[in-house]
């Protein structure tokens, strides 16, 4: 997986709590994509970020979801007031430029009780 | 819009050859990817096609016909460890400054002895 790190690997939250998912891209990569995957389904694009910029957030719900990729540190996907429907695996992928192949992290499996 | 179709499930015998098809309708085309995903793990890059023809990489080969909107992944000398989901993803036209790949739902391949 070319060194993409995600943590935590598993996250359990109760309805109404906040979930913070972290993604550290491959060293030197400045592009990060976030995806959501439900069981037996494909990866659904959520948001594309470059350092300090959101390039495309067309796949991310307008409410409760936000993402950032600061100049220093990992990219963060934040889900406020989680609901059971947010339970899924969340993957990030990093790449050197927008034309390159994406390398995926191991994912964070979020379970909302 | 983007639409990716691939069979839901396939089975094959150890040592045999299997072909997993993928058809797509996209607005623009900037490459097709195949990923392998074992249960509970991250997708792993297998191949990339942007021009028509066959790309061979060891036991795996991938073919693309842009005029037909068609690709296949060919796996030879199947091994039990090849049991996994195989994801077809197409990168369409650049929109809003980004290339957002669209993923199919994946083909679950079961290899039996």
PDB file of C-alpha atoms in Angstrom:
ATOM      1  CA  UNK A   1       0.000   0.000   0.000  1.00  0.00           C
ATOM      2  CA  UNK A   2       2.958   2.282  -0.560  1.00  0.00           C
ATOM      3  CA  UNK A   3       2.995   3.619   2.985  1.00  0.00           C
ATOM      4  CA  UNK A   4      -0.413   5.270   3.338  1.00  0.00           C
ATOM      5  CA  UNK A   5      -1.375   5.192   7.009  1.00  0.00           C
ATOM      6  CA  UNK A   6      -4.835   5.497   8.465  1.00  0.00           C
ATOM      7  CA  UNK A   7      -5.908   5.555  12.068  1.00  0.00           C
ATOM      8  CA  UNK A   8      -7.721   4.374  13.890  1.00  0.00           C
ATOM      9  CA  UNK A   9      -8.285   1.097  12.067  1.00  0.00           C
ATOM     10  CA  UNK A  10     -11.514   0.523  13.934  1.00  0.00           C
ATOM     11  CA  UNK A  11     -13.719   3.150  15.549  1.00  0.00           C
ATOM     12  CA  UNK A  12     -16.900   2.657  17.532  1.00  0.00           C
ATOM     13  CA  UNK A  13     -19.138   5.613  18.235  1.00  0.00           C
ATOM     14  CA  UNK A  14     -22.598   6.091  19.672  1.00  0.00           C
ATOM     15  CA  UNK A  15     -25.195   8.049  17.748  1.00  0.00           C
ATOM     16  CA  UNK A  16     -24.631  11.782  18.136  1.00  0.00           C
ATOM     17  CA  UNK A  17     -20.901  11.545  18.828  1.00  0.00           C
ATOM     18  CA  UNK A  18     -18.140  12.810  16.582  1.00  0.00           C
ATOM     19  CA  UNK A  19     -15.801  10.637  14.528  1.00  0.00           C
ATOM     20  CA  UNK A  20     -12.343  11.789  13.415  1.00  0.00           C
ATOM     21  CA  UNK A  21     -10.536   9.722  10.825  1.00  0.00           C
ATOM     22  CA  UNK A  22      -6.894  10.396  10.020  1.00  0.00           C
ATOM     23  CA  UNK A  23      -4.900   9.717   6.886  1.00  0.00           C
ATOM     24  CA  UNK A  24      -1.157  10.177   6.488  1.00  0.00           C
ATOM     25  CA  UNK A  25      -0.260   9.980   2.796  1.00  0.00           C
ATOM     26  CA  UNK A  26       2.869   8.546   1.290  1.00  0.00           C
ATOM     27  CA  UNK A  27       5.765  10.886   2.052  1.00  0.00           C
ATOM     28  CA  UNK A  28       5.927  13.507  -0.658  1.00  0.00           C
ATOM     29  CA  UNK A  29       2.370  12.972  -1.867  1.00  0.00           C
ATOM     30  CA  UNK A  30       0.287  16.122  -1.759  1.00  0.00           C
ATOM     31  CA  UNK A  31      -3.015  14.748  -3.101  1.00  0.00           C
ATOM     32  CA  UNK A  32      -5.506  12.829  -0.976  1.00  0.00           C
ATOM     33  CA  UNK A  33      -8.848  11.273  -1.860  1.00  0.00           C
ATOM     34  CA  UNK A  34     -11.382   9.950   0.659  1.00  0.00           C
ATOM     35  CA  UNK A  35     -13.808   7.158  -0.191  1.00  0.00           C
ATOM     36  CA  UNK A  36     -16.578   5.352   1.628  1.00  0.00           C
ATOM     37  CA  UNK A  37     -17.331   1.676   1.120  1.00  0.00           C
ATOM     38  CA  UNK A  38     -20.393  -0.201   2.293  1.00  0.00           C
ATOM     39  CA  UNK A  39     -20.418  -4.019   2.409  1.00  0.00           C
ATOM     40  CA  UNK A  40     -20.767  -5.599  -1.045  1.00  0.00           C
ATOM     41  CA  UNK A  41     -20.511  -2.196  -2.694  1.00  0.00           C
ATOM     42  CA  UNK A  42     -17.880  -0.272  -4.571  1.00  0.00           C
ATOM     43  CA  UNK A  43     -15.868   2.669  -3.370  1.00  0.00           C
ATOM     44  CA  UNK A  44     -17.804   5.927  -3.395  1.00  0.00           C
ATOM     45  CA  UNK A  45     -15.811   9.105  -3.851  1.00  0.00           C
ATOM     46  CA  UNK A  46     -16.274  11.671  -1.105  1.00  0.00           C
ATOM     47  CA  UNK A  47     -13.661  14.419  -1.327  1.00  0.00           C
ATOM     48  CA  UNK A  48     -10.376  15.295  -3.005  1.00  0.00           C
ATOM     49  CA  UNK A  49      -7.863  17.522  -1.249  1.00  0.00           C
ATOM     50  CA  UNK A  50      -4.469  18.980  -1.868  1.00  0.00           C
ATOM     51  CA  UNK A  51      -2.389  20.548   0.857  1.00  0.00           C
ATOM     52  CA  UNK A  52      -4.516  23.292   2.472  1.00  0.00           C
ATOM     53  CA  UNK A  53      -7.139  23.135  -0.292  1.00  0.00           C
ATOM     54  CA  UNK A  54     -10.351  21.259  -0.975  1.00  0.00           C
ATOM     55  CA  UNK A  55     -10.393  20.592  -4.712  1.00  0.00           C
ATOM     56  CA  UNK A  56     -13.598  18.606  -5.077  1.00  0.00           C
ATOM     57  CA  UNK A  57     -16.095  17.771  -2.340  1.00  0.00           C
ATOM     58  CA  UNK A  58     -18.973  16.810  -4.601  1.00  0.00           C
ATOM     59  CA  UNK A  59     -19.278  13.335  -3.066  1.00  0.00           C
ATOM     60  CA  UNK A  60     -19.404  14.470   0.535  1.00  0.00           C
ATOM     61  CA  UNK A  61     -22.711  15.212   2.290  1.00  0.00           C
ATOM     62  CA  UNK A  62     -23.091  18.915   2.926  1.00  0.00           C
ATOM     63  CA  UNK A  63     -24.098  18.449   6.546  1.00  0.00           C
ATOM     64  CA  UNK A  64     -22.097  16.830   9.343  1.00  0.00           C
ATOM     65  CA  UNK A  65     -19.114  15.935   7.126  1.00  0.00           C
ATOM     66  CA  UNK A  66     -15.954  17.966   6.700  1.00  0.00           C
ATOM     67  CA  UNK A  67     -12.411  17.310   5.562  1.00  0.00           C
ATOM     68  CA  UNK A  68      -9.092  19.071   5.753  1.00  0.00           C
ATOM     69  CA  UNK A  69      -5.497  18.512   4.709  1.00  0.00           C
ATOM     70  CA  UNK A  70      -3.323  21.002   6.577  1.00  0.00           C
ATOM     71  CA  UNK A  71       0.140  22.071   5.574  1.00  0.00           C
ATOM     72  CA  UNK A  72       1.554  19.937   8.357  1.00  0.00           C
ATOM     73  CA  UNK A  73       0.046  16.718   9.614  1.00  0.00           C
ATOM     74  CA  UNK A  74      -2.448  14.186   8.342  1.00  0.00           C
ATOM     75  CA  UNK A  75      -5.642  14.683   6.407  1.00  0.00           C
ATOM     76  CA  UNK A  76      -8.703  14.534   8.657  1.00  0.00           C
ATOM     77  CA  UNK A  77     -12.217  13.404   7.758  1.00  0.00           C
ATOM     78  CA  UNK A  78     -14.615  14.564  10.437  1.00  0.00           C
ATOM     79  CA  UNK A  79     -18.159  13.319  10.908  1.00  0.00           C
ATOM     80  CA  UNK A  80     -20.251  15.178  13.451  1.00  0.00           C
ATOM     81  CA  UNK A  81     -23.342  13.767  15.175  1.00  0.00           C
ATOM     82  CA  UNK A  82     -22.879  10.344  13.656  1.00  0.00           C
ATOM     83  CA  UNK A  83     -25.873   8.215  12.716  1.00  0.00           C
ATOM     84  CA  UNK A  84     -26.094   4.465  12.127  1.00  0.00           C
ATOM     85  CA  UNK A  85     -26.014   5.021   8.366  1.00  0.00           C
ATOM     86  CA  UNK A  86     -22.487   6.375   8.687  1.00  0.00           C
ATOM     87  CA  UNK A  87     -21.243   2.891   9.568  1.00  0.00           C
ATOM     88  CA  UNK A  88     -18.876   1.921   6.755  1.00  0.00           C
ATOM     89  CA  UNK A  89     -15.235   1.514   5.838  1.00  0.00           C
ATOM     90  CA  UNK A  90     -13.537   4.800   5.000  1.00  0.00           C
ATOM     91  CA  UNK A  91     -10.477   4.647   2.800  1.00  0.00           C
ATOM     92  CA  UNK A  92      -8.059   7.342   1.851  1.00  0.00           C
ATOM     93  CA  UNK A  93      -5.758   7.218  -1.128  1.00  0.00           C
ATOM     94  CA  UNK A  94      -2.754   9.369  -1.848  1.00  0.00           C
ATOM     95  CA  UNK A  95      -0.942  10.194  -5.041  1.00  0.00           C
ATOM     96  CA  UNK A  96       1.887  12.380  -6.190  1.00  0.00           C
ATOM     97  CA  UNK A  97      -0.105  14.257  -8.836  1.00  0.00           C
ATOM     98  CA  UNK A  98      -3.700  14.044  -9.987  1.00  0.00           C
ATOM     99  CA  UNK A  99      -2.666  11.911 -12.959  1.00  0.00           C
ATOM    100  CA  UNK A 100      -0.886   9.237 -10.983  1.00  0.00           C
ATOM    101  CA  UNK A 101      -2.106   5.923  -9.601  1.00  0.00           C
ATOM    102  CA  UNK A 102      -3.844   6.056  -6.243  1.00  0.00           C
ATOM    103  CA  UNK A 103      -2.372   4.119  -3.332  1.00  0.00           C
ATOM    104  CA  UNK A 104      -4.845   3.198  -0.655  1.00  0.00           C
ATOM    105  CA  UNK A 105      -4.495   3.100   3.083  1.00  0.00           C
ATOM    106  CA  UNK A 106      -5.808   0.178   5.160  1.00  0.00           C
ATOM    107  CA  UNK A 107      -9.045   1.974   5.949  1.00  0.00           C
ATOM    108  CA  UNK A 108     -10.954   2.912   9.080  1.00  0.00           C
ATOM    109  CA  UNK A 109     -13.987   0.805   9.893  1.00  0.00           C
ATOM    110  CA  UNK A 110     -16.537   2.966  11.642  1.00  0.00           C
ATOM    111  CA  UNK A 111     -19.337   1.358  13.600  1.00  0.00           C
ATOM    112  CA  UNK A 112     -22.090   3.550  14.969  1.00  0.00           C
ATOM    113  CA  UNK A 113     -24.137   1.977  17.742  1.00  0.00           C
TER     114      UNK A 113
ATOM    115  CA  UNK B   1     -22.645  10.573 -15.726  1.00  0.00           C
ATOM    116  CA  UNK B   2     -20.452   7.579 -15.094  1.00  0.00           C
ATOM    117  CA  UNK B   3     -21.523   3.941 -15.093  1.00  0.00           C
ATOM    118  CA  UNK B   4     -19.305   0.922 -14.507  1.00  0.00           C
ATOM    119  CA  UNK B   5     -20.611  -2.643 -14.857  1.00  0.00           C
ATOM    120  CA  UNK B   6     -18.878  -5.837 -13.821  1.00  0.00           C
ATOM    121  CA  UNK B   7     -20.195  -9.248 -12.749  1.00  0.00           C
ATOM    122  CA  UNK B   8     -20.986  -9.598  -9.073  1.00  0.00           C
ATOM    123  CA  UNK B   9     -19.385 -12.968  -8.536  1.00  0.00           C
ATOM    124  CA  UNK B  10     -17.305 -15.560 -10.370  1.00  0.00           C
ATOM    125  CA  UNK B  11     -15.891 -18.918  -9.399  1.00  0.00           C
ATOM    126  CA  UNK B  12     -12.936 -20.759 -10.860  1.00  0.00           C
ATOM    127  CA  UNK B  13     -10.661 -23.688 -10.163  1.00  0.00           C
ATOM    128  CA  UNK B  14      -7.114 -23.482  -8.875  1.00  0.00           C
ATOM    129  CA  UNK B  15      -4.673 -23.516 -11.798  1.00  0.00           C
ATOM    130  CA  UNK B  16      -7.252 -22.339 -14.325  1.00  0.00           C
ATOM    131  CA  UNK B  17      -7.649 -19.037 -16.188  1.00  0.00           C
ATOM    132  CA  UNK B  18     -10.417 -16.534 -15.474  1.00  0.00           C
ATOM    133  CA  UNK B  19     -11.476 -13.364 -17.283  1.00  0.00           C
ATOM    134  CA  UNK B  20     -13.298 -10.606 -15.424  1.00  0.00           C
ATOM    135  CA  UNK B  21     -15.096  -8.162 -17.698  1.00  0.00           C
ATOM    136  CA  UNK B  22     -15.834  -4.502 -17.129  1.00  0.00           C
ATOM    137  CA  UNK B  23     -17.937  -2.209 -19.314  1.00  0.00           C
ATOM    138  CA  UNK B  24     -18.208   1.501 -18.798  1.00  0.00           C
ATOM    139  CA  UNK B  25     -20.015   4.598 -19.988  1.00  0.00           C
ATOM    140  CA  UNK B  26     -18.266   7.777 -18.945  1.00  0.00           C
ATOM    141  CA  UNK B  27     -18.068  11.395 -19.953  1.00  0.00           C
ATOM    142  CA  UNK B  28     -14.493  11.464 -21.193  1.00  0.00           C
ATOM    143  CA  UNK B  29     -11.801   8.889 -20.561  1.00  0.00           C
ATOM    144  CA  UNK B  30      -8.419   9.250 -18.896  1.00  0.00           C
ATOM    145  CA  UNK B  31      -7.549   5.720 -17.974  1.00  0.00           C
ATOM    146  CA  UNK B  32      -8.908   2.501 -16.497  1.00  0.00           C
ATOM    147  CA  UNK B  33      -7.600   0.815 -13.362  1.00  0.00           C
ATOM    148  CA  UNK B  34      -7.948  -2.620 -11.852  1.00  0.00           C
ATOM    149  CA  UNK B  35      -7.561  -3.151  -8.120  1.00  0.00           C
ATOM    150  CA  UNK B  36      -7.576  -6.275  -5.982  1.00  0.00           C
ATOM    151  CA  UNK B  37      -9.231  -6.128  -2.573  1.00  0.00           C
ATOM    152  CA  UNK B  38      -9.134  -8.932  -0.036  1.00  0.00           C
ATOM    153  CA  UNK B  39     -11.894  -8.964   2.554  1.00  0.00           C
ATOM    154  CA  UNK B  40     -11.299  -6.358   5.221  1.00  0.00           C
ATOM    155  CA  UNK B  41      -8.261  -4.911   3.492  1.00  0.00           C
ATOM    156  CA  UNK B  42      -7.381  -1.958   1.286  1.00  0.00           C
ATOM    157  CA  UNK B  43      -7.588  -2.092  -2.510  1.00  0.00           C
ATOM    158  CA  UNK B  44      -4.226  -2.874  -4.082  1.00  0.00           C
ATOM    159  CA  UNK B  45      -3.286  -1.529  -7.514  1.00  0.00           C
ATOM    160  CA  UNK B  46      -3.007  -4.185 -10.231  1.00  0.00           C
ATOM    161  CA  UNK B  47      -2.995  -2.461 -13.608  1.00  0.00           C
ATOM    162  CA  UNK B  48      -3.584   0.708 -15.576  1.00  0.00           C
ATOM    163  CA  UNK B  49      -4.692   1.014 -19.228  1.00  0.00           C
ATOM    164  CA  UNK B  50      -5.072   4.245 -21.130  1.00  0.00           C
ATOM    165  CA  UNK B  51      -4.427   3.006 -24.687  1.00  0.00           C
ATOM    166  CA  UNK B  52      -6.135   0.130 -26.497  1.00  0.00           C
ATOM    167  CA  UNK B  53      -4.544  -3.258 -26.169  1.00  0.00           C
ATOM    168  CA  UNK B  54      -3.215  -5.730 -23.700  1.00  0.00           C
ATOM    169  CA  UNK B  55      -0.946  -4.974 -20.752  1.00  0.00           C
ATOM    170  CA  UNK B  56       0.732  -8.023 -19.276  1.00  0.00           C
ATOM    171  CA  UNK B  57       2.202  -8.194 -15.800  1.00  0.00           C
ATOM    172  CA  UNK B  58       3.115 -11.666 -14.639  1.00  0.00           C
ATOM    173  CA  UNK B  59       0.032 -13.818 -14.106  1.00  0.00           C
ATOM    174  CA  UNK B  60      -2.257 -10.821 -14.564  1.00  0.00           C
ATOM    175  CA  UNK B  61      -3.110  -9.087 -17.842  1.00  0.00           C
ATOM    176  CA  UNK B  62      -5.521  -6.282 -18.573  1.00  0.00           C
ATOM    177  CA  UNK B  63      -7.106  -5.386 -21.892  1.00  0.00           C
ATOM    178  CA  UNK B  64      -8.791  -2.186 -23.015  1.00  0.00           C
ATOM    179  CA  UNK B  65     -10.985  -1.231 -25.980  1.00  0.00           C
ATOM    180  CA  UNK B  66     -11.916   2.424 -25.733  1.00  0.00           C
ATOM    181  CA  UNK B  67     -14.268   2.323 -28.723  1.00  0.00           C
ATOM    182  CA  UNK B  68     -16.285  -0.431 -27.054  1.00  0.00           C
ATOM    183  CA  UNK B  69     -16.045   0.930 -23.515  1.00  0.00           C
ATOM    184  CA  UNK B  70     -14.740  -2.453 -22.463  1.00  0.00           C
ATOM    185  CA  UNK B  71     -11.937  -3.910 -20.407  1.00  0.00           C
ATOM    186  CA  UNK B  72     -11.076  -7.270 -18.954  1.00  0.00           C
ATOM    187  CA  UNK B  73      -8.696  -8.560 -16.340  1.00  0.00           C
ATOM    188  CA  UNK B  74      -7.194 -11.963 -17.096  1.00  0.00           C
ATOM    189  CA  UNK B  75      -5.804 -14.060 -14.289  1.00  0.00           C
ATOM    190  CA  UNK B  76      -3.732 -17.116 -15.210  1.00  0.00           C
ATOM    191  CA  UNK B  77      -2.587 -20.079 -13.133  1.00  0.00           C
ATOM    192  CA  UNK B  78      -5.079 -19.231 -10.444  1.00  0.00           C
ATOM    193  CA  UNK B  79      -4.029 -19.651  -6.845  1.00  0.00           C
ATOM    194  CA  UNK B  80      -6.197 -19.864  -3.753  1.00  0.00           C
ATOM    195  CA  UNK B  81      -4.834 -16.498  -2.617  1.00  0.00           C
ATOM    196  CA  UNK B  82      -6.375 -14.903  -5.718  1.00  0.00           C
ATOM    197  CA  UNK B  83      -9.783 -15.225  -4.056  1.00  0.00           C
ATOM    198  CA  UNK B  84     -10.692 -11.569  -3.599  1.00  0.00           C
ATOM    199  CA  UNK B  85     -12.815  -8.769  -4.980  1.00  0.00           C
ATOM    200  CA  UNK B  86     -11.568  -7.166  -8.204  1.00  0.00           C
ATOM    201  CA  UNK B  87     -12.491  -3.528  -8.726  1.00  0.00           C
ATOM    202  CA  UNK B  88     -12.654  -1.810 -12.087  1.00  0.00           C
ATOM    203  CA  UNK B  89     -12.281   1.989 -11.936  1.00  0.00           C
ATOM    204  CA  UNK B  90     -12.453   4.548 -14.713  1.00  0.00           C
ATOM    205  CA  UNK B  91     -11.027   8.035 -14.591  1.00  0.00           C
ATOM    206  CA  UNK B  92     -13.288  10.268 -16.643  1.00  0.00           C
ATOM    207  CA  UNK B  93     -12.975  13.781 -17.930  1.00  0.00           C
ATOM    208  CA  UNK B  94     -11.361  16.400 -15.766  1.00  0.00           C
ATOM    209  CA  UNK B  95     -14.052  18.322 -13.920  1.00  0.00           C
ATOM    210  CA  UNK B  96     -13.519  21.265 -11.649  1.00  0.00           C
ATOM    211  CA  UNK B  97      -9.785  20.792 -11.702  1.00  0.00           C
ATOM    212  CA  UNK B  98      -9.726  17.136 -10.749  1.00  0.00           C
ATOM    213  CA  UNK B  99      -9.915  13.638 -12.184  1.00  0.00           C
ATOM    214  CA  UNK B 100     -12.316  11.659 -10.058  1.00  0.00           C
ATOM    215  CA  UNK B 101     -12.225   7.916 -10.674  1.00  0.00           C
ATOM    216  CA  UNK B 102     -15.492   6.012 -10.606  1.00  0.00           C
ATOM    217  CA  UNK B 103     -15.376   2.504  -9.171  1.00  0.00           C
ATOM    218  CA  UNK B 104     -17.501  -0.466 -10.101  1.00  0.00           C
ATOM    219  CA  UNK B 105     -19.062  -2.562  -7.345  1.00  0.00           C
ATOM    220  CA  UNK B 106     -16.379  -5.177  -7.716  1.00  0.00           C
ATOM    221  CA  UNK B 107     -16.343  -8.808  -8.811  1.00  0.00           C
ATOM    222  CA  UNK B 108     -15.961 -11.335  -6.035  1.00  0.00           C
ATOM    223  CA  UNK B 109     -13.748 -14.146  -7.308  1.00  0.00           C
ATOM    224  CA  UNK B 110     -13.821 -17.472  -5.496  1.00  0.00           C
ATOM    225  CA  UNK B 111     -11.040 -19.909  -6.320  1.00  0.00           C
ATOM    226  CA  UNK B 112     -11.670 -23.480  -5.218  1.00  0.00           C
ATOM    227  CA  UNK B 113      -9.328 -26.483  -5.207  1.00  0.00           C
TER     228      UNK B 113
END
